[in-house]
Short mmCIF file of N, CA, C and O in Angstrom, two decimals:
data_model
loop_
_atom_site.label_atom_id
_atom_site.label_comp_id
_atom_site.label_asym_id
_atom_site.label_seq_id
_atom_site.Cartn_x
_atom_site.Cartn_y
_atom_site.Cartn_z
N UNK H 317 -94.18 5.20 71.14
CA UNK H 317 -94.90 5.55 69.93
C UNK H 317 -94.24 6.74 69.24
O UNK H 317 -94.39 6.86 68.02
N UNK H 318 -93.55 7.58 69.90
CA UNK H 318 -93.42 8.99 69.50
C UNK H 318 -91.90 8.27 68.86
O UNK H 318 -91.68 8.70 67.73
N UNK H 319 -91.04 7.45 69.26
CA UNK H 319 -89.79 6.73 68.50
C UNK H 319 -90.42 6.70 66.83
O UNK H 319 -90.06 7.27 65.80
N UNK H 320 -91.41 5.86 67.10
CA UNK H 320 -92.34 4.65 65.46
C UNK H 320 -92.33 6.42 64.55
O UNK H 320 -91.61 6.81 63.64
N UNK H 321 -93.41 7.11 65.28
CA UNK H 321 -93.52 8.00 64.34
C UNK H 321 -91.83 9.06 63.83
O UNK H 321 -91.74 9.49 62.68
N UNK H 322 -90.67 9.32 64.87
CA UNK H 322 -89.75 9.92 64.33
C UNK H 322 -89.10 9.29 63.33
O UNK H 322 -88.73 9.93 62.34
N UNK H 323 -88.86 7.82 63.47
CA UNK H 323 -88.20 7.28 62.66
C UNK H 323 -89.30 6.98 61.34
O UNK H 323 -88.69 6.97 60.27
N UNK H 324 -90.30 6.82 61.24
CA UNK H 324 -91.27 7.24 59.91
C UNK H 324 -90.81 8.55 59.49
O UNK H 324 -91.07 8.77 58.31
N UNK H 325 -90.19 9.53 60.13
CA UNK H 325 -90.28 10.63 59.56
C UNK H 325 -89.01 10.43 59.27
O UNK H 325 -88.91 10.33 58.05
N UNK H 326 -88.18 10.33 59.71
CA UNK H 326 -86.91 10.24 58.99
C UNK H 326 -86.58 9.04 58.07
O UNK H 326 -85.69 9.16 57.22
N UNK H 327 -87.24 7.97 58.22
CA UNK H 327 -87.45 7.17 56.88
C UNK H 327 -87.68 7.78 55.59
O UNK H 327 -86.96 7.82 54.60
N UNK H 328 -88.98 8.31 55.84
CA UNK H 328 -89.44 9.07 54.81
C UNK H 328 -89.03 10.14 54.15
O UNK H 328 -89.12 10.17 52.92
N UNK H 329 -88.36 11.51 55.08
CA UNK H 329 -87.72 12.07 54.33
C UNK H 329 -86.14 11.77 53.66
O UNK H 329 -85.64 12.55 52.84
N UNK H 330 -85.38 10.41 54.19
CA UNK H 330 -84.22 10.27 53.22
C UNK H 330 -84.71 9.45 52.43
O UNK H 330 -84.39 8.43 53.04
N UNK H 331 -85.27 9.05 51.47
CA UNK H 331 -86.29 8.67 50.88
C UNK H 331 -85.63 9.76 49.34
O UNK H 331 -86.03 10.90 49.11
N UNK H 332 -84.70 9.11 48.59
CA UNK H 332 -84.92 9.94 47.57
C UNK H 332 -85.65 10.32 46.28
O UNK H 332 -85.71 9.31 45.58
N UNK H 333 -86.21 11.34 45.71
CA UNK H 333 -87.02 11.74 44.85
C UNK H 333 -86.19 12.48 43.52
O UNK H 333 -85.36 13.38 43.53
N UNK H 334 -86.90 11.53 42.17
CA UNK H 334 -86.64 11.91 41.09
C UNK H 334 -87.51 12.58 40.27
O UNK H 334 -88.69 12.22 40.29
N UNK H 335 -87.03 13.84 39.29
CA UNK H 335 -87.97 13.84 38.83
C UNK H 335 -88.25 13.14 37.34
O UNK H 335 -87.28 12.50 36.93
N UNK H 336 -89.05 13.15 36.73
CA UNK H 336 -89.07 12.28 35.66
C UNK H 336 -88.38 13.63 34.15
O UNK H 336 -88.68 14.78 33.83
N UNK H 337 -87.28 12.51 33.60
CA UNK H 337 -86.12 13.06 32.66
C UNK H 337 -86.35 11.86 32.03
O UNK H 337 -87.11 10.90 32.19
N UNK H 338 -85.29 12.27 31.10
CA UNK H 338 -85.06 11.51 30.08
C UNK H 338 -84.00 10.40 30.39
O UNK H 338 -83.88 9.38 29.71
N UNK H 339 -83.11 10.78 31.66
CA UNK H 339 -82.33 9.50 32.08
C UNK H 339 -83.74 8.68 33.14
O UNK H 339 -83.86 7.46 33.13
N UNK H 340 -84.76 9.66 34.05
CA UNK H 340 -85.08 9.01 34.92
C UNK H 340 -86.76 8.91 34.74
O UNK H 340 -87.48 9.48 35.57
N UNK H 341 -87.39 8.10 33.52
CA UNK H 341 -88.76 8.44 33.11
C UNK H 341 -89.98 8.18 34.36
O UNK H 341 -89.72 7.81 35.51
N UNK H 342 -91.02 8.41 33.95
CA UNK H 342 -92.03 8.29 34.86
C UNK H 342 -92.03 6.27 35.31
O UNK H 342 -91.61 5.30 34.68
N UNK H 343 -92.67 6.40 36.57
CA UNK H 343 -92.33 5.24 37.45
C UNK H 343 -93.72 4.54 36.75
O UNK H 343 -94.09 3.40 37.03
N UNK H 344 -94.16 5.10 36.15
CA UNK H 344 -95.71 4.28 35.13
C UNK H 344 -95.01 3.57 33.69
O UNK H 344 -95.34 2.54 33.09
N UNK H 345 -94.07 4.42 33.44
CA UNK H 345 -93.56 3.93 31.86
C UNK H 345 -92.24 2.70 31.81
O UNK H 345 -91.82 2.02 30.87
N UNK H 346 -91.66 2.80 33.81
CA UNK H 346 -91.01 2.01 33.66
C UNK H 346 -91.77 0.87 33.70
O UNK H 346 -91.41 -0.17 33.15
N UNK H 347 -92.84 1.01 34.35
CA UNK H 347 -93.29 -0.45 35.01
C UNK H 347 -94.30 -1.23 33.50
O UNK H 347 -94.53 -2.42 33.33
N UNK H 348 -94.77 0.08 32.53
CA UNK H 348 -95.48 -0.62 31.73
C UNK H 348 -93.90 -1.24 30.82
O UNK H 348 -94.15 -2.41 30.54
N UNK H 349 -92.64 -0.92 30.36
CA UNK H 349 -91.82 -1.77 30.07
C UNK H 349 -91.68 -2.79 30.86
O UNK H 349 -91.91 -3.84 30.25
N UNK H 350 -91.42 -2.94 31.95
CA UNK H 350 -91.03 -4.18 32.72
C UNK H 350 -92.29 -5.15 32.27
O UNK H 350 -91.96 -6.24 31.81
N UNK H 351 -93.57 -4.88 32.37
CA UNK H 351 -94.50 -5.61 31.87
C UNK H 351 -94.60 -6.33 31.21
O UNK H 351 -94.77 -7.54 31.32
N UNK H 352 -94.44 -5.33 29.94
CA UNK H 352 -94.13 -5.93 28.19
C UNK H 352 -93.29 -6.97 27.86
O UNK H 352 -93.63 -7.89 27.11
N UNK H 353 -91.82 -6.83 28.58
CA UNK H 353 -90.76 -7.64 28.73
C UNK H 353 -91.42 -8.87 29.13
O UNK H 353 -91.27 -9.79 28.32
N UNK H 354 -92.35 -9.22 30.49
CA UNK H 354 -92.40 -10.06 31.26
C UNK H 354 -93.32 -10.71 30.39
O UNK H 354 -93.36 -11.94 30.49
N UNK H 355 -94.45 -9.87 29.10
CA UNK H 355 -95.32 -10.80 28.65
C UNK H 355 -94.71 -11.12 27.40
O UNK H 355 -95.15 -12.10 26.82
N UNK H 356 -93.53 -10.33 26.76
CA UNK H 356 -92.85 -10.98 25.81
C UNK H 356 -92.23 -12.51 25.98
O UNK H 356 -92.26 -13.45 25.18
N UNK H 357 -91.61 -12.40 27.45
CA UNK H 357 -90.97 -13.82 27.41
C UNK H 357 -91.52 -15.12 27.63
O UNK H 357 -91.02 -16.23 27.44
N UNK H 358 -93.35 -14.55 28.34
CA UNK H 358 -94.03 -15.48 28.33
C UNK H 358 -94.77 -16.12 26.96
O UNK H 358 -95.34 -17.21 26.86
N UNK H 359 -94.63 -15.37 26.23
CA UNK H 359 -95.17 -15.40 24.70
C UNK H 359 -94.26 -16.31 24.51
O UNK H 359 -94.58 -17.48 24.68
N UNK H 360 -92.79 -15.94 24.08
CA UNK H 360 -91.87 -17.00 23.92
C UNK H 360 -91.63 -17.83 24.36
O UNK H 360 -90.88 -18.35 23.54
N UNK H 361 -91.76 -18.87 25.66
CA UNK H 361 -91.89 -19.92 26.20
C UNK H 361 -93.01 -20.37 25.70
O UNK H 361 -93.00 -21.58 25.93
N UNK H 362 -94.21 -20.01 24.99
CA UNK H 362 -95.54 -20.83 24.59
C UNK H 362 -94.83 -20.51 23.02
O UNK H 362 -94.79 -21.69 22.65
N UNK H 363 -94.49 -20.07 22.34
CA UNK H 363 -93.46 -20.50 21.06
C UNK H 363 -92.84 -21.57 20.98
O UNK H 363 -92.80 -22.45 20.12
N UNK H 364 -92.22 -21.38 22.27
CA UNK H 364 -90.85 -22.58 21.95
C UNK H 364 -91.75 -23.71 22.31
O UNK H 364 -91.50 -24.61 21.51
N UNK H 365 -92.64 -24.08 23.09
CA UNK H 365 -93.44 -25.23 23.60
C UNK H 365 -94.51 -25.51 22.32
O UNK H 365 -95.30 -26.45 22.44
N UNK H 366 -94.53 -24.59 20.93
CA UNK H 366 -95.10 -25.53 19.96
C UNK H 366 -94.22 -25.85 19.24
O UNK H 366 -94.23 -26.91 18.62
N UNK H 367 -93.03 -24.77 19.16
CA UNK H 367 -91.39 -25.67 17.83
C UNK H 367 -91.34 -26.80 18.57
O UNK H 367 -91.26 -27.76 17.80
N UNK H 368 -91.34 -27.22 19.99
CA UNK H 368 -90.74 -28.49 20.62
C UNK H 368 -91.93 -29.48 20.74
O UNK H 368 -91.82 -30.49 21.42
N UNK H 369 -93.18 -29.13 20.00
CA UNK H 369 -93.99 -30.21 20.10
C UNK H 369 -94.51 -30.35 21.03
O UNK H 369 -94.92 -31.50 20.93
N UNK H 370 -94.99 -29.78 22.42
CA UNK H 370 -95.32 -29.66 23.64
C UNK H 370 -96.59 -29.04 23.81
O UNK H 370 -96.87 -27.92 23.38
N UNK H 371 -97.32 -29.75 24.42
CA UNK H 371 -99.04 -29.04 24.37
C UNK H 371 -99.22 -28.36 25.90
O UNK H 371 -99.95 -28.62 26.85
N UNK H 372 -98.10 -27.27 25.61
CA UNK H 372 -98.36 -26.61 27.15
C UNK H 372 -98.75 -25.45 26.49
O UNK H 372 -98.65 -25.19 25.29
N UNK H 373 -99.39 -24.48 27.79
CA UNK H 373 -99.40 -22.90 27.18
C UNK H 373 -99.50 -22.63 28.57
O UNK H 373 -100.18 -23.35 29.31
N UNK H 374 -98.72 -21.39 29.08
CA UNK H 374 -98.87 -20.85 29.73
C UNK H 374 -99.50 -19.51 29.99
O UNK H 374 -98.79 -18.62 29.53
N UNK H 375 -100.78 -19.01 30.66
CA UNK H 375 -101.49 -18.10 30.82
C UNK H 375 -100.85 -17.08 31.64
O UNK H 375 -99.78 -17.43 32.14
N UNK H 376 -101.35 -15.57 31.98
CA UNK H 376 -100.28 -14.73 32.84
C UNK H 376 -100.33 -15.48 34.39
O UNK H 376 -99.30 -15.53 35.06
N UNK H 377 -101.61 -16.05 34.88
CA UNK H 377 -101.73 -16.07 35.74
C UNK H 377 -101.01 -17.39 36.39
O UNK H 377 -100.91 -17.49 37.62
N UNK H 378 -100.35 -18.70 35.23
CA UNK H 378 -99.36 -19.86 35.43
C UNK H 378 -97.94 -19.35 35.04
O UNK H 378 -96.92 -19.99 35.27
N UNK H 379 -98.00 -18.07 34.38
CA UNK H 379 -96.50 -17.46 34.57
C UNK H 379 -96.26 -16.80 35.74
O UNK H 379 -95.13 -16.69 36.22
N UNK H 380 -97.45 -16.27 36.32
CA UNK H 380 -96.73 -15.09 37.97
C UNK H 380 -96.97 -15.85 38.88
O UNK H 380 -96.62 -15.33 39.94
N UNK H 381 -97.57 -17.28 39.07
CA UNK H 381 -97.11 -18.53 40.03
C UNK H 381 -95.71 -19.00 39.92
O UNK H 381 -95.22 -19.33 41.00
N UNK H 382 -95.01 -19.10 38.99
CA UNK H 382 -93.77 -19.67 37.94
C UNK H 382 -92.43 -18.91 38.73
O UNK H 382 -92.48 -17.71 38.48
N UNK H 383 -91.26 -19.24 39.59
CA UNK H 383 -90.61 -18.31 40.11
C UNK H 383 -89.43 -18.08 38.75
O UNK H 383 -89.09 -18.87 37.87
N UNK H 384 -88.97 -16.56 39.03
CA UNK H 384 -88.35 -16.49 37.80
C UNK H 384 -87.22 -17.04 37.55
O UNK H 384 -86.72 -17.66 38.48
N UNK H 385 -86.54 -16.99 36.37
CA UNK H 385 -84.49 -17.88 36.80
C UNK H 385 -85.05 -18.83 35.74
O UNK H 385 -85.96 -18.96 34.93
N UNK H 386 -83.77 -19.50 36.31
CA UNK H 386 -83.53 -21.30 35.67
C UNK H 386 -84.62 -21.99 36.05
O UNK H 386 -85.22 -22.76 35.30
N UNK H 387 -85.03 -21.66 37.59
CA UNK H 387 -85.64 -22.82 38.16
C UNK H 387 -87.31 -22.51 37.72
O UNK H 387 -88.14 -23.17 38.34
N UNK H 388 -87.76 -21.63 36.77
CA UNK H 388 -88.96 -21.33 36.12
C UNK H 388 -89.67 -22.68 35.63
O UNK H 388 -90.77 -23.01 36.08
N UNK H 389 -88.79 -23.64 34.43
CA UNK H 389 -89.46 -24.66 33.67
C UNK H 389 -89.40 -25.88 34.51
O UNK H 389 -90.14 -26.86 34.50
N UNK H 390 -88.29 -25.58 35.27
CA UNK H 390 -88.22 -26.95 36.33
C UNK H 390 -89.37 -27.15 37.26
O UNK H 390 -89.91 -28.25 37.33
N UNK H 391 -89.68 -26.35 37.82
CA UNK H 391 -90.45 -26.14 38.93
C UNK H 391 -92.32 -26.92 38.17
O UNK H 391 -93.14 -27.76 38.52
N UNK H 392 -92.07 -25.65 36.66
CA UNK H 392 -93.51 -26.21 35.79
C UNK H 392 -93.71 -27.68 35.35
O UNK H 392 -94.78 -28.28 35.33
N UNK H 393 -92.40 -28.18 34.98
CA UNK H 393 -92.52 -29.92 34.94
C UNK H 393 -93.03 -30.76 35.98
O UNK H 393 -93.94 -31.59 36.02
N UNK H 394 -91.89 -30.15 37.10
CA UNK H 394 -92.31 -30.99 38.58
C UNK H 394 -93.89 -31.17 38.55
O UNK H 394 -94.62 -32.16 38.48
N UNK H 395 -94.14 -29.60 38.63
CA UNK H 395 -95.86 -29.88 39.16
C UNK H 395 -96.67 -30.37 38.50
O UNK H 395 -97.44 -31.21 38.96
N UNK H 396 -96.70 -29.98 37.22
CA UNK H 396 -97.85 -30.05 36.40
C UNK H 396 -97.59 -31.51 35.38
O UNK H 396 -98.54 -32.22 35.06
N UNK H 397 -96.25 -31.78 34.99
CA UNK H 397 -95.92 -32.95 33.84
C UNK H 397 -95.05 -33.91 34.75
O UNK H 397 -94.49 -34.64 33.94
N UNK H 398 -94.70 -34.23 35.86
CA UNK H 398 -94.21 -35.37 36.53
C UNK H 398 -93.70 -36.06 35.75
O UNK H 398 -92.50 -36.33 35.69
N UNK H 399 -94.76 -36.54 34.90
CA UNK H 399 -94.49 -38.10 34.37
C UNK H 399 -93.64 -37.99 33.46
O UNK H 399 -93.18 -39.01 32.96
N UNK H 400 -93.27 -36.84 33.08
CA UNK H 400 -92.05 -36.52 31.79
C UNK H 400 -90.77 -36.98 32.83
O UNK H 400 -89.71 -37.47 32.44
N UNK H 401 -91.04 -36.77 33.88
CA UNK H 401 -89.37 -36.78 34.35
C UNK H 401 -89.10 -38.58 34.00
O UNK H 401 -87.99 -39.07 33.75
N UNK H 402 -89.91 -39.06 34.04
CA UNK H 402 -89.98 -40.95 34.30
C UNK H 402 -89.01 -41.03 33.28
O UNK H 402 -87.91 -41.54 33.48
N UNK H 403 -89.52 -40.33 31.67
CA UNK H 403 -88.30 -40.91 30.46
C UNK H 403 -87.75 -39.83 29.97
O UNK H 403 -87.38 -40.02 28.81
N UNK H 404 -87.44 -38.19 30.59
CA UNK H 404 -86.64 -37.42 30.30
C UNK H 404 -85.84 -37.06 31.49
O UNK H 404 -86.43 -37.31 32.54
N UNK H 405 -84.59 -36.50 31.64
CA UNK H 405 -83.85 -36.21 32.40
C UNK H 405 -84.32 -34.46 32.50
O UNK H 405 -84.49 -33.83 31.45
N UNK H 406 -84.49 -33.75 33.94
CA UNK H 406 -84.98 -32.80 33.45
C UNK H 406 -84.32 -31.78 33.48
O UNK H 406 -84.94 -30.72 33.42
N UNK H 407 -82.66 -31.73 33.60
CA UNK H 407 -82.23 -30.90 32.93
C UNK H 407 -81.81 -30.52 31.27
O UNK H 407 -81.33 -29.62 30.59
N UNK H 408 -82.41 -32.02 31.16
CA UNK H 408 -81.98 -31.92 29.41
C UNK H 408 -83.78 -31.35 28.77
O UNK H 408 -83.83 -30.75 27.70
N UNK H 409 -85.07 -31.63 29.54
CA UNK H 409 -86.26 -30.69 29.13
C UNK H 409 -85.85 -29.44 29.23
O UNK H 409 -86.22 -28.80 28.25
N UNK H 410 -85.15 -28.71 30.11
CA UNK H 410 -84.57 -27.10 30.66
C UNK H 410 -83.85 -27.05 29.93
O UNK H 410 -84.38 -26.14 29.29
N UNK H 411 -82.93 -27.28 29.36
CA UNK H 411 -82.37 -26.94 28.21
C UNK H 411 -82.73 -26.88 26.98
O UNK H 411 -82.24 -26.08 26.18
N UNK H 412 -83.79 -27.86 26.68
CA UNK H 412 -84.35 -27.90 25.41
C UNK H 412 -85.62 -26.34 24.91
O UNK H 412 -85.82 -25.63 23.92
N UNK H 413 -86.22 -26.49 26.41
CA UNK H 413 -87.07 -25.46 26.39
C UNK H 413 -86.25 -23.84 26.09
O UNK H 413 -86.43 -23.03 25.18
N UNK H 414 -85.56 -23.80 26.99
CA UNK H 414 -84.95 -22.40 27.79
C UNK H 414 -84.11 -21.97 26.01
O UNK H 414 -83.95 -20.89 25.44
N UNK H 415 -83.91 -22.80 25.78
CA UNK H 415 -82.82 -22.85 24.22
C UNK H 415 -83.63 -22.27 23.23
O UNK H 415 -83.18 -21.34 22.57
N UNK H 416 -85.02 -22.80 22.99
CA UNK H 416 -86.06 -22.38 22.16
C UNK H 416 -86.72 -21.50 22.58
O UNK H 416 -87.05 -20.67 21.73
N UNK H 417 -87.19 -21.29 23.91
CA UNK H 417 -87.12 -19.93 23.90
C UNK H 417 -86.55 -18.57 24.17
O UNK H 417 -87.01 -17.43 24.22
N UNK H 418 -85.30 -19.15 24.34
CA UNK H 418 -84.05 -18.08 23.54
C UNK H 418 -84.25 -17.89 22.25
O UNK H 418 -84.33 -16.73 21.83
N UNK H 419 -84.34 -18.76 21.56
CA UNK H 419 -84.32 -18.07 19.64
C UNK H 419 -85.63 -17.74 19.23
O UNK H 419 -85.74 -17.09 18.19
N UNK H 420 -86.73 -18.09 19.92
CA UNK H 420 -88.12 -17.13 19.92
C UNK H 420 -88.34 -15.88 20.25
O UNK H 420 -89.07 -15.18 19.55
N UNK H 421 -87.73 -15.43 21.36
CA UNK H 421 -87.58 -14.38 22.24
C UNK H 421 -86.79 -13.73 20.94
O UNK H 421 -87.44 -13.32 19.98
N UNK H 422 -86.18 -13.71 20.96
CA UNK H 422 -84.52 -12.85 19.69
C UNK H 422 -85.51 -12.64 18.83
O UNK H 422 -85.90 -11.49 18.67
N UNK H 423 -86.09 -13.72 18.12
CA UNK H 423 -87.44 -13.11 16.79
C UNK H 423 -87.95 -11.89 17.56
O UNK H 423 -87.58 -10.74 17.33
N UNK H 424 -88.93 -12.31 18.60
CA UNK H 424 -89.77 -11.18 18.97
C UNK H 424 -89.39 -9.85 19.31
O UNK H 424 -90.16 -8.89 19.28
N UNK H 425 -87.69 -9.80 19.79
CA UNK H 425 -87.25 -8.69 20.32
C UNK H 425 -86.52 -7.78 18.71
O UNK H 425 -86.04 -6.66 18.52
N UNK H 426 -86.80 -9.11 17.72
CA UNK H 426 -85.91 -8.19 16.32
C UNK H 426 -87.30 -7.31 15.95
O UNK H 426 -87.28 -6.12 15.65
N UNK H 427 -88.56 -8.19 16.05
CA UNK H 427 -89.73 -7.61 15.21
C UNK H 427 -89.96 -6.06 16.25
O UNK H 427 -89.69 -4.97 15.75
N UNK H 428 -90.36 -6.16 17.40
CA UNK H 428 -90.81 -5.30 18.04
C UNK H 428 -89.35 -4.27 17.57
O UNK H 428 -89.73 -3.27 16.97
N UNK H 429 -88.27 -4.32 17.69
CA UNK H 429 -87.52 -2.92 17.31
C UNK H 429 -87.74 -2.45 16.06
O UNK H 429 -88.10 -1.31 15.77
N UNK H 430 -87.43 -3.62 15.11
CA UNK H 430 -88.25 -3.13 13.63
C UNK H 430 -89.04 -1.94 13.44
O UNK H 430 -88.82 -0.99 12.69
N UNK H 431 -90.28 -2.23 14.50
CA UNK H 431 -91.53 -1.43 14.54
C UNK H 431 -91.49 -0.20 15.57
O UNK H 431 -92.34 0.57 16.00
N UNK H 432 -90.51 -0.33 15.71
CA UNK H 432 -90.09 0.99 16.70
C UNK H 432 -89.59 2.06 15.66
O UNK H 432 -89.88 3.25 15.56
N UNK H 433 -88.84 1.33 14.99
CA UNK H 433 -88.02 2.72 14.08
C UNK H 433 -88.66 3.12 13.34
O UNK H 433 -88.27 4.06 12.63
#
């Protein structure tokens, strides 16, 4: 036991600490960006799924089931739309999607800087 606890202690103290700067901000402001990002791109995948005519929408809670990557829209067809694979090939749905919401995403990321400056 007395091993568990030394090596907790020496875990813990090489353990390095920042303080919050302007290269290294608070660990709250990174995570509310990482957030924003994560609900921007989910915004844009329910964009591109009405330019493409598609009656999906995804909620936060069918995006943080969703693993992230390529294999994101694939995985959402498999489960939920099967029957698309019968008369689409589904790397050509992953492309169609992932494409549109690439040029949705680019809108949203021009407007939000817009409104920054």
């Amino acid at each position: 036991m007395d091993t568990i606890k030394y090596f907790h202690l020496c875990l813990w103290t090489a353990l390095p600490t920042f303080e919050a700067t302007k290269e290294y901000p608070p660990m709250t402001a990174v995570l509310k960006t990482v957030q924003h990002d994560e609900e921007l791109h989910r915004q844009a995948y329910n964009s591109a799924f009405d330019e493409l005519g598609l009656a999906w929408h995804w909620d936060r809670a069918t995006f943080a089931w969703l693993p992230e990557g390529p294999g994101r829209v694939r995985t959402y067809v498999e489960r939920e739309h099967p029957h698309l694979l019968r008369a689409y090939d589904a790397e050509f749905l992953v492309e169609a999607v992932e494409k549109a919401k690439e040029r949705c995403h680019a809108v949203m990321e021009g407007r939000r800087s817009q409104h920054a400056h």
